[in-house]
């Protein structure tokens, strides 16, 4: 995108923060990093990290979203971005990013006049020599998909590949519905036009055509088979990294994991296929 468009997106975010309605009244700090912060004229997106508190309402929505396999961070992300695309949000990841040596530039801090944030934004001047920031923790399976794979996830998975705990391959899924009754019933969690349903259907159909036992599948946090006699899950399916904070632990209970990196209504459905090769090498709690 053009730099002017990226600046407009950040300006609109500041307008929302200035209004201060829930849940934005819980935000403490906003930082920018990556190619935009370095002055790139055409950043691929705007990398933003947001530090925020929580309250009873946000906690309740978080738990409710998890129980229905939805993105628990969606209320905060929607409030920050609106319907705009082009901003890549990292929530409550400042310490991790700083530990990784990634330079963060403060944009906004609670309690300050918003004009101070606008001055900081104006100070991020264009630099024709600044290209796209190099991506950390890259492996071949992430090529072309890295903008949709959160940095902490890339770091965890790349480390597991290095230790031999897992192998990872890239997939492009065919949009189609599975035939198995358990898989069809699982898809009723979403409306017919939901990008999550489209992604889930494609992943389930892929698993089905490759001989996976549908009784042993966990989809977006829930088992397809509800009986206590169901076999241990051999395949986990995730949609858009909603479980990325627990992925290293979830891999302990599966032999394979398919993650649709960006569920969409019409665009190609790219996924990474993770195979556990040495369970003893998985990172501990």
Coordinates of C-alpha atoms in Angstrom, one line a residue:
X1 CA 0.0 0.0 0.0
X2 CA 1.1 3.6 -0.4
X3 CA 2.5 5.3 2.6
X4 CA -0.2 8.0 2.6
X5 CA -2.8 5.2 3.0
X6 CA -0.9 3.7 5.8
X7 CA -0.7 7.0 7.6
X8 CA -4.5 7.5 7.1
X9 CA -5.1 4.1 8.8
X10 CA -3.1 5.1 11.8
X11 CA -4.8 8.5 11.9
X12 CA -8.2 6.9 12.0
X13 CA -7.0 4.6 14.8
X14 CA -6.0 7.6 16.8
X15 CA -9.4 9.1 16.2
X16 CA -11.0 6.0 17.7
X17 CA -8.6 6.0 20.7
X18 CA -9.4 9.7 21.3
X19 CA -13.2 8.8 21.5
X20 CA -12.2 6.4 24.2
X21 CA -15.3 4.1 24.1
X22 CA -15.1 0.5 25.4
X23 CA -12.9 -1.4 24.9
X24 CA -10.5 1.3 23.8
X25 CA -10.6 2.8 27.3
X26 CA -8.5 -0.2 28.3
X27 CA -5.7 0.6 25.9
X28 CA -2.5 1.7 27.6
X29 CA 0.1 2.1 24.8
X30 CA 0.3 1.8 21.0
X31 CA 3.6 1.3 19.2
X32 CA 4.4 1.0 15.5
X33 CA 7.3 -1.1 14.0
X34 CA 8.4 -2.7 10.8
X35 CA 8.8 -1.1 7.4
X36 CA 6.3 1.8 8.0
X37 CA 8.1 2.9 11.1
X38 CA 11.4 2.8 9.2
X39 CA 10.0 5.1 6.5
X40 CA 9.2 2.7 3.7
X41 CA 7.2 4.4 0.8
X42 CA 5.1 1.3 0.1
X43 CA 4.9 -0.8 3.2
X44 CA 3.1 -4.1 2.7
X45 CA 1.1 -3.4 5.9
X46 CA 1.4 -1.4 9.1
X47 CA 2.7 -3.3 12.1
X48 CA 1.2 -2.2 15.4
X49 CA 1.6 -3.6 18.9
X50 CA -1.1 -2.6 21.5
X51 CA -0.8 -3.0 25.2
X52 CA -4.1 -3.1 27.1
X53 CA -5.7 -4.0 30.3
X54 CA -8.8 -6.2 30.7
X55 CA -12.0 -5.9 32.6
X56 CA -14.9 -8.3 33.5
X57 CA -16.7 -7.5 30.2
X58 CA -13.7 -8.2 28.0
X59 CA -12.8 -11.3 30.0
X60 CA -16.4 -12.6 29.6
X61 CA -16.3 -11.9 25.8
X62 CA -12.9 -13.6 25.6
X63 CA -14.2 -16.8 27.3
X64 CA -17.4 -16.8 25.2
X65 CA -15.4 -16.5 22.0
X66 CA -13.1 -19.3 22.9
X67 CA -16.0 -21.6 23.8
X68 CA -17.5 -21.0 20.3
X69 CA -14.2 -21.3 18.4
X70 CA -14.0 -17.6 17.6
X71 CA -11.2 -15.1 17.8
X72 CA -11.1 -14.0 21.5
X73 CA -9.2 -10.8 20.5
X74 CA -11.9 -9.7 17.9
X75 CA -13.6 -7.1 20.1
X76 CA -10.4 -5.2 20.7
X77 CA -9.2 -5.6 17.1
X78 CA -12.5 -4.4 15.6
X79 CA -12.5 -1.4 17.9
X80 CA -8.9 -0.4 16.9
X81 CA -9.2 -1.1 13.2
X82 CA -12.8 -0.7 12.4
X83 CA -13.4 -2.3 9.0
X84 CA -10.1 -1.2 7.6
X85 CA -7.5 -3.7 6.3
X86 CA -3.8 -3.1 6.2
X87 CA -3.0 -3.0 9.9
X88 CA -1.4 -6.0 11.4
X89 CA -2.1 -6.0 15.1
X90 CA -0.1 -7.7 17.9
X91 CA -1.9 -7.5 21.2
X92 CA 0.1 -7.5 24.4
X93 CA 3.3 -8.6 22.7
X94 CA 5.6 -5.6 23.5
X95 CA 7.9 -7.5 25.9
X96 CA 8.2 -10.4 23.4
X97 CA 9.1 -8.1 20.5
X98 CA 11.6 -6.1 22.6
X99 CA 13.2 -9.4 23.7
X100 CA 13.5 -10.3 20.0
X101 CA 15.4 -7.0 19.4
X102 CA 12.6 -5.4 17.3
X103 CA 12.6 -1.6 17.5
X104 CA 9.3 -0.2 18.6
X105 CA 8.3 3.4 18.2
X106 CA 5.7 4.8 20.7
X107 CA 2.7 6.3 19.0
X108 CA 0.1 6.8 21.7
X109 CA 0.0 6.5 25.5
X110 CA -3.1 6.7 27.7
X111 CA -3.4 10.0 29.6
X112 CA -1.6 12.0 27.0
X113 CA -3.3 14.5 24.6
X114 CA -3.9 12.8 21.3
X115 CA -2.0 15.7 19.7
X116 CA 1.2 14.2 21.1
X117 CA 0.4 11.0 19.2
X118 CA -0.3 13.0 16.0
X119 CA 3.1 14.7 16.4
X120 CA 4.8 11.4 16.8
X121 CA 3.0 10.1 13.7
X122 CA 4.1 13.2 11.7
X123 CA 7.7 12.6 12.8
X124 CA 7.7 9.2 11.1
X125 CA 8.9 10.7 7.8
X126 CA 9.4 8.9 4.5
X127 CA 12.7 7.4 3.7
X128 CA 13.1 6.3 0.0
X129 CA 16.0 4.0 1.0
X130 CA 13.9 2.0 3.4
X131 CA 12.5 -1.1 2.0
X132 CA 10.4 -3.9 3.5
X133 CA 11.8 -4.9 6.9
X134 CA 13.4 -8.3 6.9
X135 CA 11.1 -11.0 8.4
X136 CA 12.5 -12.9 11.4
X137 CA 12.1 -16.6 12.1
X138 CA 11.5 -17.6 8.4
X139 CA 11.5 -21.1 7.0
X140 CA 10.5 -22.3 3.5
X141 CA 7.0 -23.2 4.6
X142 CA 6.3 -19.6 5.5
X143 CA 7.3 -18.1 2.1
X144 CA 4.6 -15.8 0.9
X145 CA 2.5 -16.4 4.0
X146 CA 4.6 -14.6 6.6
X147 CA 2.4 -11.5 6.8
X148 CA -0.4 -13.7 8.0
X149 CA 1.6 -15.7 10.5
X150 CA 2.2 -13.8 13.8
X151 CA 5.8 -13.3 14.7
X152 CA 5.6 -15.3 18.0
X153 CA 4.1 -18.2 16.0
X154 CA 6.9 -18.1 13.5
X155 CA 9.4 -18.1 16.3
X156 CA 7.9 -21.1 18.1
X157 CA 7.4 -23.2 14.9
X158 CA 10.8 -22.4 13.4
X159 CA 12.4 -23.4 16.7
X160 CA 10.5 -26.7 16.7
X161 CA 11.7 -27.4 13.1
X162 CA 15.3 -26.7 14.2
X163 CA 15.0 -29.2 17.1
X164 CA 13.4 -31.9 14.8
X165 CA 10.2 -31.8 16.8
X166 CA 8.0 -31.1 13.7
X167 CA 8.2 -30.8 10.0
X168 CA 6.1 -28.1 8.2
X169 CA 4.8 -27.9 4.6
X170 CA 2.7 -25.4 2.8
X171 CA -0.7 -26.3 1.4
X172 CA -3.2 -24.6 -0.8
X173 CA -6.6 -26.1 0.0
X174 CA -9.4 -26.7 -2.5
X175 CA -12.6 -24.9 -1.5
X176 CA -15.2 -27.7 -1.2
X177 CA -17.3 -29.4 1.4
X178 CA -16.5 -32.8 3.1
X179 CA -18.9 -35.7 2.7
X180 CA -18.6 -37.2 6.2
X181 CA -21.7 -36.6 8.4
X182 CA -19.5 -35.6 11.4
X183 CA -17.7 -33.0 9.3
X184 CA -20.9 -31.7 7.8
X185 CA -22.4 -31.3 11.3
X186 CA -19.4 -29.4 12.5
X187 CA -19.8 -26.8 9.7
X188 CA -23.1 -25.7 11.1
X189 CA -21.2 -23.7 13.7
X190 CA -20.9 -21.0 11.0
X191 CA -23.2 -19.3 8.5
X192 CA -23.0 -20.3 4.8
X193 CA -21.1 -17.1 3.9
X194 CA -18.6 -17.2 6.8
X195 CA -14.9 -17.3 5.8
X196 CA -14.3 -19.6 8.8
X197 CA -16.9 -22.1 7.4
X198 CA -15.2 -22.0 4.0
X199 CA -11.8 -22.6 5.5
X200 CA -13.0 -25.3 7.8
X201 CA -14.8 -27.1 5.0
X202 CA -11.7 -27.1 2.8
X203 CA -9.5 -28.4 5.6
X204 CA -11.9 -31.1 6.5
X205 CA -12.3 -32.2 2.9
X206 CA -8.5 -32.3 2.5
X207 CA -8.3 -34.5 5.6
X208 CA -11.1 -36.7 4.4
X209 CA -9.5 -37.3 1.0
X210 CA -6.2 -38.2 2.7
X211 CA -7.9 -41.0 4.7
X212 CA -8.1 -39.2 8.1
X213 CA -10.5 -40.7 10.6
X214 CA -13.1 -37.9 11.2
X215 CA -13.8 -39.3 14.6
X216 CA -10.2 -38.3 15.6
X217 CA -10.3 -34.6 14.4
X218 CA -10.4 -31.5 16.5
X219 CA -11.7 -28.4 14.6
X220 CA -11.1 -24.9 15.8
X221 CA -11.0 -26.0 19.5
X222 CA -13.8 -28.6 19.4
X223 CA -13.8 -32.3 18.6
X224 CA -15.9 -33.5 15.8
X225 CA -16.9 -36.6 17.8
X226 CA -18.6 -35.8 21.1
X227 CA -18.6 -39.2 22.8
X228 CA -16.2 -40.1 25.5
X229 CA -15.2 -43.2 23.5
X230 CA -13.8 -41.1 20.7
X231 CA -10.2 -41.8 19.9
X232 CA -7.5 -39.3 20.8
X233 CA -7.3 -36.6 18.1
X234 CA -4.7 -37.4 15.5
X235 CA -5.4 -34.2 13.5
X236 CA -6.0 -30.7 14.8
X237 CA -7.4 -27.9 12.5
X238 CA -7.0 -24.3 13.3
X239 CA -8.4 -21.3 11.5
X240 CA -6.5 -18.0 11.4
X241 CA -4.2 -18.7 14.4
X242 CA -7.0 -18.2 16.9
X243 CA -5.2 -20.9 19.1
X244 CA -1.7 -19.7 18.5
X245 CA -1.0 -18.9 22.1
X246 CA -1.6 -22.6 23.0
X247 CA -0.3 -24.2 19.8
X248 CA 2.8 -25.6 21.3
X249 CA 0.7 -27.4 24.0
X250 CA -2.0 -28.5 21.5
X251 CA 0.7 -30.3 19.4
X252 CA 1.3 -32.6 22.3
X253 CA -2.1 -34.3 21.7
X254 CA -2.0 -34.6 17.9
X255 CA 0.2 -36.2 15.2
X256 CA -0.7 -33.6 12.6
X257 CA -2.0 -30.0 12.6
X258 CA -3.5 -28.0 9.6
X259 CA -3.7 -24.3 10.1
X260 CA -5.5 -22.2 7.6
X261 CA -3.4 -19.0 7.8
X262 CA -6.0 -16.6 6.4
X263 CA -9.7 -17.7 6.1
X264 CA -11.3 -15.7 3.4
X265 CA -14.6 -15.7 1.5
X266 CA -13.1 -15.8 -2.0
X267 CA -9.3 -15.7 -2.0
X268 CA -7.1 -18.8 -2.1
X269 CA -7.0 -20.8 1.1
X270 CA -3.4 -21.2 2.1
X271 CA -2.4 -23.5 5.1
X272 CA 0.6 -24.9 6.8
X273 CA 0.6 -28.6 7.5
X274 CA 2.5 -29.4 10.7
X275 CA 3.6 -33.0 11.4
X276 CA 4.9 -34.0 14.8
X277 CA 8.0 -36.1 14.3
X278 CA 9.6 -36.2 17.7
X279 CA 7.2 -35.6 20.6
X280 CA 10.0 -35.6 23.1
X281 CA 11.5 -32.6 21.4
X282 CA 8.4 -30.5 21.8
X283 CA 9.0 -27.5 24.1
X284 CA 7.9 -28.1 27.7
X285 CA 5.4 -25.9 29.6

